[in-house]
Amino acid sequence: MIRFNNVKKTFRRTEVLKGLDLEITTGDRIALVGSNGAGKTTMIRCLLGEYTCEGTVLVNGHNPRTERQLVLKDIGFVPQLPPPLKMPVGQLIHFSASLCESDPQAMINVAERLGLDFEQLKSRPFVKLSGGQKQKLLISIALGRSAKILILDEPAANLDPDARHIFFQLLAEKKDEAVMLISSHRLDEVASLVNRVIEMDQGRVILDDRVEDEVDLDSVLKTEITIKRVDEAFSKAIKLWNFETAENAQDAGQVWHGTVAGPDRLRFLGVLSRYAAILKDIHMEERKNA
């Protein structure tokens, strides 16, 4: 579906991509990881046809630079930084749908699943939205269409836990029919979403490996956490994940209940690790479609 053959890209005598060879097929959910300057963004821009480059880039046999409109019809892209668009939300959705010959209502449906009130927001300029609202709208435009290739750059960075869970469910609905290329600085943020890891460094692929694919993207973990003593910092952190404690019970403030999206387990456990000194017990039970 996607092929890079000896792709090189140079900016002002600095070679950013150094003979990139890569093949990506349907069903691949790829974590594209690497430090700043590794070449991840340049690779994505070449794939989107934004840069000229040496070598060959093909998407379904088409050159994204010379056949860009044809290629982009099959690509849903969520950038890391939202563009400074002054266009109203409603107009942006209809404009985006027209470019890829998609149904704008499908994008609106995804936006509402993510928690956006489209009727309330449709007349507001995109640039005036909050960071989380912008991210949800960009995800809605990318996933609310029949794209066969999803390119997601830090896609869940500004999402709250509930929206992340919905986002993972949306990915689960497309996992068998689309390529997913998820760029991130940290592997632990996306490890549970993917079945292949590609690491780049200084313009080259230094790791390309298949990984275990046992986590259901739409699963949830029913979770109970017991702490040794009431701690204000812990309470504040765990409430961000929508956990609750019984207000009038004997163990109020010490036993917390909530759910965690399956693909978010590593991220959640990373948060808990900050409070290891007060943790007494953690019980997590996996359930599907809860």
PDB file of C-alpha atoms in Angstrom:
ATOM      1  CA  MET A   1       0.000   0.000   0.000  1.00  0.00           C
ATOM      2  CA  ILE A   2       2.837   2.425   0.920  1.00  0.00           C
ATOM      3  CA  ARG A   3       6.405   2.106  -0.296  1.00  0.00           C
ATOM      4  CA  PHE A   4       9.528   4.196   0.298  1.00  0.00           C
ATOM      5  CA  ASN A   5      12.443   3.216  -1.917  1.00  0.00           C
ATOM      6  CA  ASN A   6      15.836   4.851  -1.237  1.00  0.00           C
ATOM      7  CA  VAL A   7      14.152   8.133  -0.248  1.00  0.00           C
ATOM      8  CA  LYS A   8      16.474  11.034   0.509  1.00  0.00           C
ATOM      9  CA  LYS A   9      15.612  14.577   1.531  1.00  0.00           C
ATOM     10  CA  THR A  10      18.049  17.429   2.032  1.00  0.00           C
ATOM     11  CA  PHE A  11      17.467  20.864   3.543  1.00  0.00           C
ATOM     12  CA  ARG A  12      20.278  23.401   3.022  1.00  0.00           C
ATOM     13  CA  ARG A  13      22.950  20.710   2.662  1.00  0.00           C
ATOM     14  CA  THR A  14      21.638  18.811   5.686  1.00  0.00           C
ATOM     15  CA  GLU A  15      20.469  15.322   4.723  1.00  0.00           C
ATOM     16  CA  VAL A  16      17.358  14.664   6.815  1.00  0.00           C
ATOM     17  CA  LEU A  17      16.316  11.374   5.191  1.00  0.00           C
ATOM     18  CA  LYS A  18      19.187   9.099   4.230  1.00  0.00           C
ATOM     19  CA  GLY A  19      18.045   6.409   1.809  1.00  0.00           C
ATOM     20  CA  LEU A  20      14.786   5.407   3.523  1.00  0.00           C
ATOM     21  CA  ASP A  21      13.444   1.977   2.519  1.00  0.00           C
ATOM     22  CA  LEU A  22      10.088   0.941   3.948  1.00  0.00           C
ATOM     23  CA  GLU A  23       6.979  -1.008   3.004  1.00  0.00           C
ATOM     24  CA  ILE A  24       3.626  -0.687   4.801  1.00  0.00           C
ATOM     25  CA  THR A  25       0.554  -2.847   4.127  1.00  0.00           C
ATOM     26  CA  THR A  26      -3.129  -2.933   5.145  1.00  0.00           C
ATOM     27  CA  GLY A  27      -3.602  -3.926   8.787  1.00  0.00           C
ATOM     28  CA  ASP A  28      -0.319  -2.402   9.917  1.00  0.00           C
ATOM     29  CA  ARG A  29      -0.766  -0.170  12.950  1.00  0.00           C
ATOM     30  CA  ILE A  30       2.615   1.462  13.257  1.00  0.00           C
ATOM     31  CA  ALA A  31       4.195   3.438  16.062  1.00  0.00           C
ATOM     32  CA  LEU A  32       6.626   5.807  14.389  1.00  0.00           C
ATOM     33  CA  VAL A  33       8.965   6.838  17.174  1.00  0.00           C
ATOM     34  CA  GLY A  34      12.196   8.776  17.491  1.00  0.00           C
ATOM     35  CA  SER A  35      13.610  11.938  18.994  1.00  0.00           C
ATOM     36  CA  ASN A  36      13.236  15.415  17.526  1.00  0.00           C
ATOM     37  CA  GLY A  37      15.229  15.614  14.311  1.00  0.00           C
ATOM     38  CA  ALA A  38      15.001  11.870  13.632  1.00  0.00           C
ATOM     39  CA  GLY A  39      13.167  12.461  10.346  1.00  0.00           C
ATOM     40  CA  LYS A  40       9.630  11.397  11.331  1.00  0.00           C
ATOM     41  CA  THR A  41       7.897  14.607  10.253  1.00  0.00           C
ATOM     42  CA  THR A  42       9.896  14.832   7.023  1.00  0.00           C
ATOM     43  CA  MET A  43       8.917  11.257   6.182  1.00  0.00           C
ATOM     44  CA  ILE A  44       5.249  12.081   6.780  1.00  0.00           C
ATOM     45  CA  ARG A  45       5.465  15.256   4.677  1.00  0.00           C
ATOM     46  CA  CYS A  46       6.970  13.265   1.811  1.00  0.00           C
ATOM     47  CA  LEU A  47       4.151  10.740   2.140  1.00  0.00           C
ATOM     48  CA  LEU A  48       1.602  13.565   1.959  1.00  0.00           C
ATOM     49  CA  GLY A  49       3.282  14.976  -1.152  1.00  0.00           C
ATOM     50  CA  GLU A  50       4.294  18.219   0.517  1.00  0.00           C
ATOM     51  CA  TYR A  51       8.013  17.786  -0.204  1.00  0.00           C
ATOM     52  CA  THR A  52       9.969  16.818  -3.262  1.00  0.00           C
ATOM     53  CA  CYS A  53      12.552  14.137  -2.566  1.00  0.00           C
ATOM     54  CA  GLU A  54      15.022  11.805  -4.183  1.00  0.00           C
ATOM     55  CA  GLY A  55      14.016   8.165  -4.573  1.00  0.00           C
ATOM     56  CA  THR A  56      10.456   6.870  -4.837  1.00  0.00           C
ATOM     57  CA  VAL A  57       7.383   7.270  -2.642  1.00  0.00           C
ATOM     58  CA  LEU A  58       4.286   5.373  -3.763  1.00  0.00           C
ATOM     59  CA  VAL A  59       0.809   5.161  -2.222  1.00  0.00           C
ATOM     60  CA  ASN A  60      -1.277   2.452  -3.892  1.00  0.00           C
ATOM     61  CA  GLY A  61       1.053   2.792  -6.853  1.00  0.00           C
ATOM     62  CA  HIS A  62       0.584   6.567  -7.117  1.00  0.00           C
ATOM     63  CA  ASN A  63       3.128   9.336  -6.600  1.00  0.00           C
ATOM     64  CA  PRO A  64       1.847  11.632  -3.806  1.00  0.00           C
ATOM     65  CA  ARG A  65       3.741  14.599  -5.253  1.00  0.00           C
ATOM     66  CA  THR A  66       2.476  14.432  -8.854  1.00  0.00           C
ATOM     67  CA  GLU A  67      -0.901  12.782  -8.108  1.00  0.00           C
ATOM     68  CA  ARG A  68      -1.531  14.503  -4.815  1.00  0.00           C
ATOM     69  CA  GLN A  69      -5.291  14.987  -5.028  1.00  0.00           C
ATOM     70  CA  LEU A  70      -5.813  11.324  -5.872  1.00  0.00           C
ATOM     71  CA  VAL A  71      -3.557  10.145  -3.040  1.00  0.00           C
ATOM     72  CA  LEU A  72      -4.968  12.482  -0.388  1.00  0.00           C
ATOM     73  CA  LYS A  73      -8.500  11.195  -0.977  1.00  0.00           C
ATOM     74  CA  ASP A  74      -7.412   8.003   0.778  1.00  0.00           C
ATOM     75  CA  ILE A  75      -5.537   9.668   3.660  1.00  0.00           C
ATOM     76  CA  GLY A  76      -6.880  10.955   6.959  1.00  0.00           C
ATOM     77  CA  PHE A  77      -4.299  13.181   8.662  1.00  0.00           C
ATOM     78  CA  VAL A  78      -4.254  14.554  12.209  1.00  0.00           C
ATOM     79  CA  PRO A  79      -1.342  16.997  12.665  1.00  0.00           C
ATOM     80  CA  GLN A  80       0.364  17.511  15.993  1.00  0.00           C
ATOM     81  CA  LEU A  81      -0.189  21.275  15.848  1.00  0.00           C
ATOM     82  CA  PRO A  82      -3.623  22.469  14.681  1.00  0.00           C
ATOM     83  CA  PRO A  83      -3.541  24.954  11.803  1.00  0.00           C
ATOM     84  CA  PRO A  84      -4.561  28.580  12.587  1.00  0.00           C
ATOM     85  CA  LEU A  85      -7.769  28.420  10.547  1.00  0.00           C
ATOM     86  CA  LYS A  86     -10.296  31.235  10.921  1.00  0.00           C
ATOM     87  CA  MET A  87     -12.967  29.262   9.066  1.00  0.00           C
ATOM     88  CA  PRO A  88     -16.101  28.479  11.136  1.00  0.00           C
ATOM     89  CA  VAL A  89     -16.367  24.897  12.345  1.00  0.00           C
ATOM     90  CA  GLY A  90     -19.425  24.067  10.225  1.00  0.00           C
ATOM     91  CA  GLN A  91     -17.831  25.446   7.086  1.00  0.00           C
ATOM     92  CA  LEU A  92     -14.581  23.595   7.811  1.00  0.00           C
ATOM     93  CA  ILE A  93     -16.396  20.268   8.116  1.00  0.00           C
ATOM     94  CA  HIS A  94     -18.292  20.745   4.840  1.00  0.00           C
ATOM     95  CA  PHE A  95     -15.181  22.000   3.039  1.00  0.00           C
ATOM     96  CA  SER A  96     -13.115  19.036   4.267  1.00  0.00           C
ATOM     97  CA  ALA A  97     -15.847  16.584   3.280  1.00  0.00           C
ATOM     98  CA  SER A  98     -16.051  18.056  -0.216  1.00  0.00           C
ATOM     99  CA  LEU A  99     -12.309  17.620  -0.774  1.00  0.00           C
ATOM    100  CA  CYS A 100     -12.454  13.880  -0.123  1.00  0.00           C
ATOM    101  CA  GLU A 101     -15.990  13.326  -1.460  1.00  0.00           C
ATOM    102  CA  SER A 102     -17.246  12.248   1.973  1.00  0.00           C
ATOM    103  CA  ASP A 103     -20.437  12.784   3.923  1.00  0.00           C
ATOM    104  CA  PRO A 104     -20.060  15.763   6.311  1.00  0.00           C
ATOM    105  CA  GLN A 105     -22.660  14.194   8.612  1.00  0.00           C
ATOM    106  CA  ALA A 106     -20.296  11.270   9.229  1.00  0.00           C
ATOM    107  CA  MET A 107     -17.661  13.742  10.472  1.00  0.00           C
ATOM    108  CA  ILE A 108     -20.264  15.470  12.641  1.00  0.00           C
ATOM    109  CA  ASN A 109     -21.271  12.099  14.110  1.00  0.00           C
ATOM    110  CA  VAL A 110     -17.674  11.363  15.090  1.00  0.00           C
ATOM    111  CA  ALA A 111     -17.332  14.831  16.631  1.00  0.00           C
ATOM    112  CA  GLU A 112     -20.417  14.257  18.757  1.00  0.00           C
ATOM    113  CA  ARG A 113     -19.181  10.821  19.840  1.00  0.00           C
ATOM    114  CA  LEU A 114     -16.031  12.577  21.058  1.00  0.00           C
ATOM    115  CA  GLY A 115     -18.144  14.958  23.109  1.00  0.00           C
ATOM    116  CA  LEU A 116     -18.389  18.051  20.896  1.00  0.00           C
ATOM    117  CA  ASP A 117     -21.686  19.910  20.612  1.00  0.00           C
ATOM    118  CA  PHE A 118     -21.687  20.629  16.886  1.00  0.00           C
ATOM    119  CA  GLU A 119     -24.738  22.903  16.937  1.00  0.00           C
ATOM    120  CA  GLN A 120     -23.108  25.057  19.582  1.00  0.00           C
ATOM    121  CA  LEU A 121     -19.736  25.183  17.825  1.00  0.00           C
ATOM    122  CA  LYS A 122     -20.622  25.295  14.126  1.00  0.00           C
ATOM    123  CA  SER A 123     -20.518  29.103  13.874  1.00  0.00           C
ATOM    124  CA  ARG A 124     -17.347  29.532  15.924  1.00  0.00           C
ATOM    125  CA  PRO A 125     -14.001  30.059  14.141  1.00  0.00           C
ATOM    126  CA  PHE A 126     -11.784  26.995  14.430  1.00  0.00           C
ATOM    127  CA  VAL A 127      -8.929  29.137  15.761  1.00  0.00           C
ATOM    128  CA  LYS A 128     -11.086  30.188  18.752  1.00  0.00           C
ATOM    129  CA  LEU A 129     -11.631  26.630  19.994  1.00  0.00           C
ATOM    130  CA  SER A 130      -9.757  25.175  22.969  1.00  0.00           C
ATOM    131  CA  GLY A 131      -6.845  22.819  22.355  1.00  0.00           C
ATOM    132  CA  GLY A 132      -8.978  19.779  23.178  1.00  0.00           C
ATOM    133  CA  GLN A 133     -11.827  20.919  20.928  1.00  0.00           C
ATOM    134  CA  LYS A 134      -9.442  21.487  18.017  1.00  0.00           C
ATOM    135  CA  GLN A 135      -7.957  18.026  18.470  1.00  0.00           C
ATOM    136  CA  LYS A 136     -11.384  16.377  18.561  1.00  0.00           C
ATOM    137  CA  LEU A 137     -12.474  18.208  15.430  1.00  0.00           C
ATOM    138  CA  LEU A 138      -9.325  17.255  13.510  1.00  0.00           C
ATOM    139  CA  ILE A 139      -9.800  13.629  14.566  1.00  0.00           C
ATOM    140  CA  SER A 140     -13.435  13.826  13.437  1.00  0.00           C
ATOM    141  CA  ILE A 141     -12.422  15.074   9.994  1.00  0.00           C
ATOM    142  CA  ALA A 142      -9.789  12.329   9.662  1.00  0.00           C
ATOM    143  CA  LEU A 143     -11.883   9.424  10.966  1.00  0.00           C
ATOM    144  CA  GLY A 144     -15.300  10.498   9.709  1.00  0.00           C
ATOM    145  CA  ARG A 145     -14.454   9.422   6.188  1.00  0.00           C
ATOM    146  CA  SER A 146     -13.553   6.198   4.391  1.00  0.00           C
ATOM    147  CA  ALA A 147      -9.795   6.807   4.516  1.00  0.00           C
ATOM    148  CA  LYS A 148      -7.642   3.733   3.978  1.00  0.00           C
ATOM    149  CA  ILE A 149      -4.573   5.400   5.485  1.00  0.00           C
ATOM    150  CA  LEU A 150      -4.598   7.217   8.830  1.00  0.00           C
ATOM    151  CA  ILE A 151      -1.596   9.361   9.721  1.00  0.00           C
ATOM    152  CA  LEU A 152      -1.846  10.522  13.315  1.00  0.00           C
ATOM    153  CA  ASP A 153       0.764  12.801  14.884  1.00  0.00           C
ATOM    154  CA  GLU A 154       0.433  12.694  18.708  1.00  0.00           C
ATOM    155  CA  PRO A 155      -3.335  12.304  18.152  1.00  0.00           C
ATOM    156  CA  ALA A 156      -4.516  11.915  21.746  1.00  0.00           C
ATOM    157  CA  ALA A 157      -2.246  14.478  23.391  1.00  0.00           C
ATOM    158  CA  ASN A 158      -5.029  16.966  24.252  1.00  0.00           C
ATOM    159  CA  LEU A 159      -7.826  14.478  24.930  1.00  0.00           C
ATOM    160  CA  ASP A 160      -9.382  13.762  28.320  1.00  0.00           C
ATOM    161  CA  PRO A 161      -9.656  10.076  29.398  1.00  0.00           C
ATOM    162  CA  ASP A 162     -13.275   9.701  28.229  1.00  0.00           C
ATOM    163  CA  ALA A 163     -12.467  11.136  24.810  1.00  0.00           C
ATOM    164  CA  ARG A 164      -9.366   8.931  24.579  1.00  0.00           C
ATOM    165  CA  HIS A 165     -11.541   5.879  25.188  1.00  0.00           C
ATOM    166  CA  ILE A 166     -13.906   6.908  22.383  1.00  0.00           C
ATOM    167  CA  PHE A 167     -10.913   7.627  20.152  1.00  0.00           C
ATOM    168  CA  PHE A 168      -9.583   4.107  20.741  1.00  0.00           C
ATOM    169  CA  GLN A 169     -13.013   2.672  19.901  1.00  0.00           C
ATOM    170  CA  LEU A 170     -13.004   4.630  16.631  1.00  0.00           C
ATOM    171  CA  LEU A 171      -9.601   3.200  15.773  1.00  0.00           C
ATOM    172  CA  ALA A 172     -10.841  -0.299  16.631  1.00  0.00           C
ATOM    173  CA  GLU A 173     -13.596   0.089  14.049  1.00  0.00           C
ATOM    174  CA  LYS A 174     -10.968   0.714  11.346  1.00  0.00           C
ATOM    175  CA  LYS A 175      -8.095  -1.495  12.469  1.00  0.00           C
ATOM    176  CA  ASP A 176      -8.624  -4.291   9.916  1.00  0.00           C
ATOM    177  CA  GLU A 177      -9.300  -2.111   6.901  1.00  0.00           C
ATOM    178  CA  ALA A 178      -6.789   0.712   7.187  1.00  0.00           C
ATOM    179  CA  VAL A 179      -3.116   1.461   7.661  1.00  0.00           C
ATOM    180  CA  MET A 180      -2.410   3.485  10.803  1.00  0.00           C
ATOM    181  CA  LEU A 181       0.805   5.450  11.183  1.00  0.00           C
ATOM    182  CA  ILE A 182       0.950   6.961  14.666  1.00  0.00           C
ATOM    183  CA  SER A 183       3.874   9.294  15.304  1.00  0.00           C
ATOM    184  CA  SER A 184       4.980   9.882  18.878  1.00  0.00           C
ATOM    185  CA  HIS A 185       8.041  10.870  20.875  1.00  0.00           C
ATOM    186  CA  ARG A 186       7.233   8.181  23.452  1.00  0.00           C
ATOM    187  CA  LEU A 187       6.595   4.519  22.701  1.00  0.00           C
ATOM    188  CA  ASP A 188       4.735   3.927  25.970  1.00  0.00           C
ATOM    189  CA  GLU A 189       2.059   6.429  24.890  1.00  0.00           C
ATOM    190  CA  VAL A 190       1.106   4.365  21.831  1.00  0.00           C
ATOM    191  CA  ALA A 191       2.451   0.851  22.521  1.00  0.00           C
ATOM    192  CA  SER A 192      -0.979  -0.661  23.139  1.00  0.00           C
ATOM    193  CA  LEU A 193      -2.399   0.799  19.919  1.00  0.00           C
ATOM    194  CA  VAL A 194       0.017  -0.778  17.485  1.00  0.00           C
ATOM    195  CA  ASN A 195       1.287  -4.077  16.076  1.00  0.00           C
ATOM    196  CA  ARG A 196       4.505  -2.744  14.555  1.00  0.00           C
ATOM    197  CA  VAL A 197       7.175  -0.346  15.811  1.00  0.00           C
ATOM    198  CA  ILE A 198       9.403   1.698  13.514  1.00  0.00           C
ATOM    199  CA  GLU A 199      12.093   3.776  15.195  1.00  0.00           C
ATOM    200  CA  MET A 200      13.977   6.446  13.307  1.00  0.00           C
ATOM    201  CA  ASP A 201      17.243   8.160  14.136  1.00  0.00           C
ATOM    202  CA  GLN A 202      19.168  10.674  12.027  1.00  0.00           C
ATOM    203  CA  GLY A 203      17.121   9.995   8.924  1.00  0.00           C
ATOM    204  CA  ARG A 204      17.315   6.213   9.002  1.00  0.00           C
ATOM    205  CA  VAL A 205      15.134   3.368  10.257  1.00  0.00           C
ATOM    206  CA  ILE A 206      17.075   1.744  13.087  1.00  0.00           C
ATOM    207  CA  LEU A 207      14.295  -0.592  14.291  1.00  0.00           C
ATOM    208  CA  ASP A 208      11.391  -2.214  12.446  1.00  0.00           C
ATOM    209  CA  ASP A 209       9.747  -4.898  14.529  1.00  0.00           C
ATOM    210  CA  ARG A 210       6.414  -6.630  14.996  1.00  0.00           C
ATOM    211  CA  VAL A 211       4.967  -6.499  18.500  1.00  0.00           C
ATOM    212  CA  GLU A 212       2.322  -8.437  20.402  1.00  0.00           C
ATOM    213  CA  ASP A 213      -1.202  -7.493  19.392  1.00  0.00           C
ATOM    214  CA  GLU A 214      -3.360  -8.689  22.255  1.00  0.00           C
ATOM    215  CA  VAL A 215      -4.985  -5.491  23.541  1.00  0.00           C
ATOM    216  CA  ASP A 216      -8.497  -4.824  22.239  1.00  0.00           C
ATOM    217  CA  LEU A 217      -8.686  -1.169  21.264  1.00  0.00           C
ATOM    218  CA  ASP A 218     -12.247  -0.952  22.572  1.00  0.00           C
ATOM    219  CA  SER A 219     -11.640  -2.808  25.867  1.00  0.00           C
ATOM    220  CA  VAL A 220     -11.811  -1.182  29.302  1.00  0.00           C
ATOM    221  CA  LEU A 221     -10.290  -2.069  32.644  1.00  0.00           C
ATOM    222  CA  LYS A 222     -12.560  -1.891  35.667  1.00  0.00           C
ATOM    223  CA  THR A 223     -10.153  -0.651  38.313  1.00  0.00           C
ATOM    224  CA  GLU A 224     -10.032  -0.390  42.098  1.00  0.00           C
ATOM    225  CA  ILE A 225      -7.139   1.331  43.853  1.00  0.00           C
ATOM    226  CA  THR A 226      -6.481   1.338  47.576  1.00  0.00           C
ATOM    227  CA  ILE A 227      -4.011   3.771  49.087  1.00  0.00           C
ATOM    228  CA  LYS A 228      -2.471   3.744  52.566  1.00  0.00           C
ATOM    229  CA  ARG A 229      -3.590   7.234  53.463  1.00  0.00           C
ATOM    230  CA  VAL A 230      -5.538  10.127  52.030  1.00  0.00           C
ATOM    231  CA  ASP A 231      -3.305  12.216  49.799  1.00  0.00           C
ATOM    232  CA  GLU A 232      -4.402  15.478  48.182  1.00  0.00           C
ATOM    233  CA  ALA A 233      -2.022  15.247  45.216  1.00  0.00           C
ATOM    234  CA  PHE A 234      -3.118  11.678  44.448  1.00  0.00           C
ATOM    235  CA  SER A 235      -6.789  12.653  44.714  1.00  0.00           C
ATOM    236  CA  LYS A 236      -6.309  15.487  42.246  1.00  0.00           C
ATOM    237  CA  ALA A 237      -4.453  13.263  39.777  1.00  0.00           C
ATOM    238  CA  ILE A 238      -6.892  10.337  39.934  1.00  0.00           C
ATOM    239  CA  LYS A 239      -9.939  12.592  39.517  1.00  0.00           C
ATOM    240  CA  LEU A 240      -8.559  13.633  36.123  1.00  0.00           C
ATOM    241  CA  TRP A 241      -9.198  10.004  35.115  1.00  0.00           C
ATOM    242  CA  ASN A 242     -12.791  10.297  36.409  1.00  0.00           C
ATOM    243  CA  PHE A 243     -12.162   8.011  39.389  1.00  0.00           C
ATOM    244  CA  GLU A 244     -14.448   8.379  42.390  1.00  0.00           C
ATOM    245  CA  THR A 245     -14.368   7.517  46.065  1.00  0.00           C
ATOM    246  CA  ALA A 246     -17.312   6.983  48.393  1.00  0.00           C
ATOM    247  CA  GLU A 247     -17.831  10.264  50.250  1.00  0.00           C
ATOM    248  CA  ASN A 248     -19.376   8.913  53.449  1.00  0.00           C
ATOM    249  CA  ALA A 249     -17.816   5.448  53.624  1.00  0.00           C
ATOM    250  CA  GLN A 250     -15.268   4.482  56.255  1.00  0.00           C
ATOM    251  CA  ASP A 251     -12.591   4.193  53.560  1.00  0.00           C
ATOM    252  CA  ALA A 252     -13.470   7.497  51.848  1.00  0.00           C
ATOM    253  CA  GLY A 253     -10.439   8.957  50.155  1.00  0.00           C
ATOM    254  CA  GLN A 254      -8.510   5.695  50.362  1.00  0.00           C
ATOM    255  CA  VAL A 255     -10.404   3.406  47.958  1.00  0.00           C
ATOM    256  CA  TRP A 256     -11.010   4.679  44.423  1.00  0.00           C
ATOM    257  CA  HIS A 257     -13.082   3.159  41.619  1.00  0.00           C
ATOM    258  CA  GLY A 258     -13.076   3.888  37.901  1.00  0.00           C
ATOM    259  CA  THR A 259     -12.421   2.534  34.431  1.00  0.00           C
ATOM    260  CA  VAL A 260      -9.376   2.843  32.170  1.00  0.00           C
ATOM    261  CA  ALA A 261      -9.374   2.324  28.408  1.00  0.00           C
ATOM    262  CA  GLY A 262      -7.363  -0.810  27.599  1.00  0.00           C
ATOM    263  CA  PRO A 263      -4.874   0.956  25.310  1.00  0.00           C
ATOM    264  CA  ASP A 264      -4.336   3.581  28.040  1.00  0.00           C
ATOM    265  CA  ARG A 265      -3.131   1.076  30.646  1.00  0.00           C
ATOM    266  CA  LEU A 266       0.573   1.921  30.343  1.00  0.00           C
ATOM    267  CA  ARG A 267      -0.116   5.636  30.511  1.00  0.00           C
ATOM    268  CA  PHE A 268      -2.342   5.139  33.559  1.00  0.00           C
ATOM    269  CA  LEU A 269       0.175   2.923  35.347  1.00  0.00           C
ATOM    270  CA  GLY A 270       2.791   5.566  34.625  1.00  0.00           C
ATOM    271  CA  VAL A 271       0.671   8.083  36.524  1.00  0.00           C
ATOM    272  CA  LEU A 272       0.225   5.668  39.440  1.00  0.00           C
ATOM    273  CA  SER A 273       3.981   5.075  39.617  1.00  0.00           C
ATOM    274  CA  ARG A 274       4.403   8.632  40.861  1.00  0.00           C
ATOM    275  CA  TYR A 275       2.491   7.638  44.004  1.00  0.00           C
ATOM    276  CA  ALA A 276       4.080   4.201  44.573  1.00  0.00           C
ATOM    277  CA  ALA A 277       4.866   5.054  48.207  1.00  0.00           C
ATOM    278  CA  ILE A 278       1.185   5.301  49.163  1.00  0.00           C
ATOM    279  CA  LEU A 279      -0.242   2.540  46.955  1.00  0.00           C
ATOM    280  CA  LYS A 280      -1.594  -0.429  48.914  1.00  0.00           C
ATOM    281  CA  ASP A 281      -3.484  -2.439  46.284  1.00  0.00           C
ATOM    282  CA  ILE A 282      -4.468  -2.243  42.598  1.00  0.00           C
ATOM    283  CA  HIS A 283      -7.033  -4.497  40.982  1.00  0.00           C
ATOM    284  CA  MET A 284      -7.725  -4.231  37.233  1.00  0.00           C
ATOM    285  CA  GLU A 285     -10.248  -6.453  35.432  1.00  0.00           C
ATOM    286  CA  GLU A 286     -10.469  -6.274  31.632  1.00  0.00           C
ATOM    287  CA  ARG A 287     -13.885  -5.982  30.052  1.00  0.00           C
ATOM    288  CA  LYS A 288     -14.962  -5.305  26.480  1.00  0.00           C
ATOM    289  CA  ASN A 289     -17.383  -2.621  25.307  1.00  0.00           C
ATOM    290  CA  ALA A 290     -18.170  -1.470  28.831  1.00  0.00           C
TER     291      ALA A 290
END
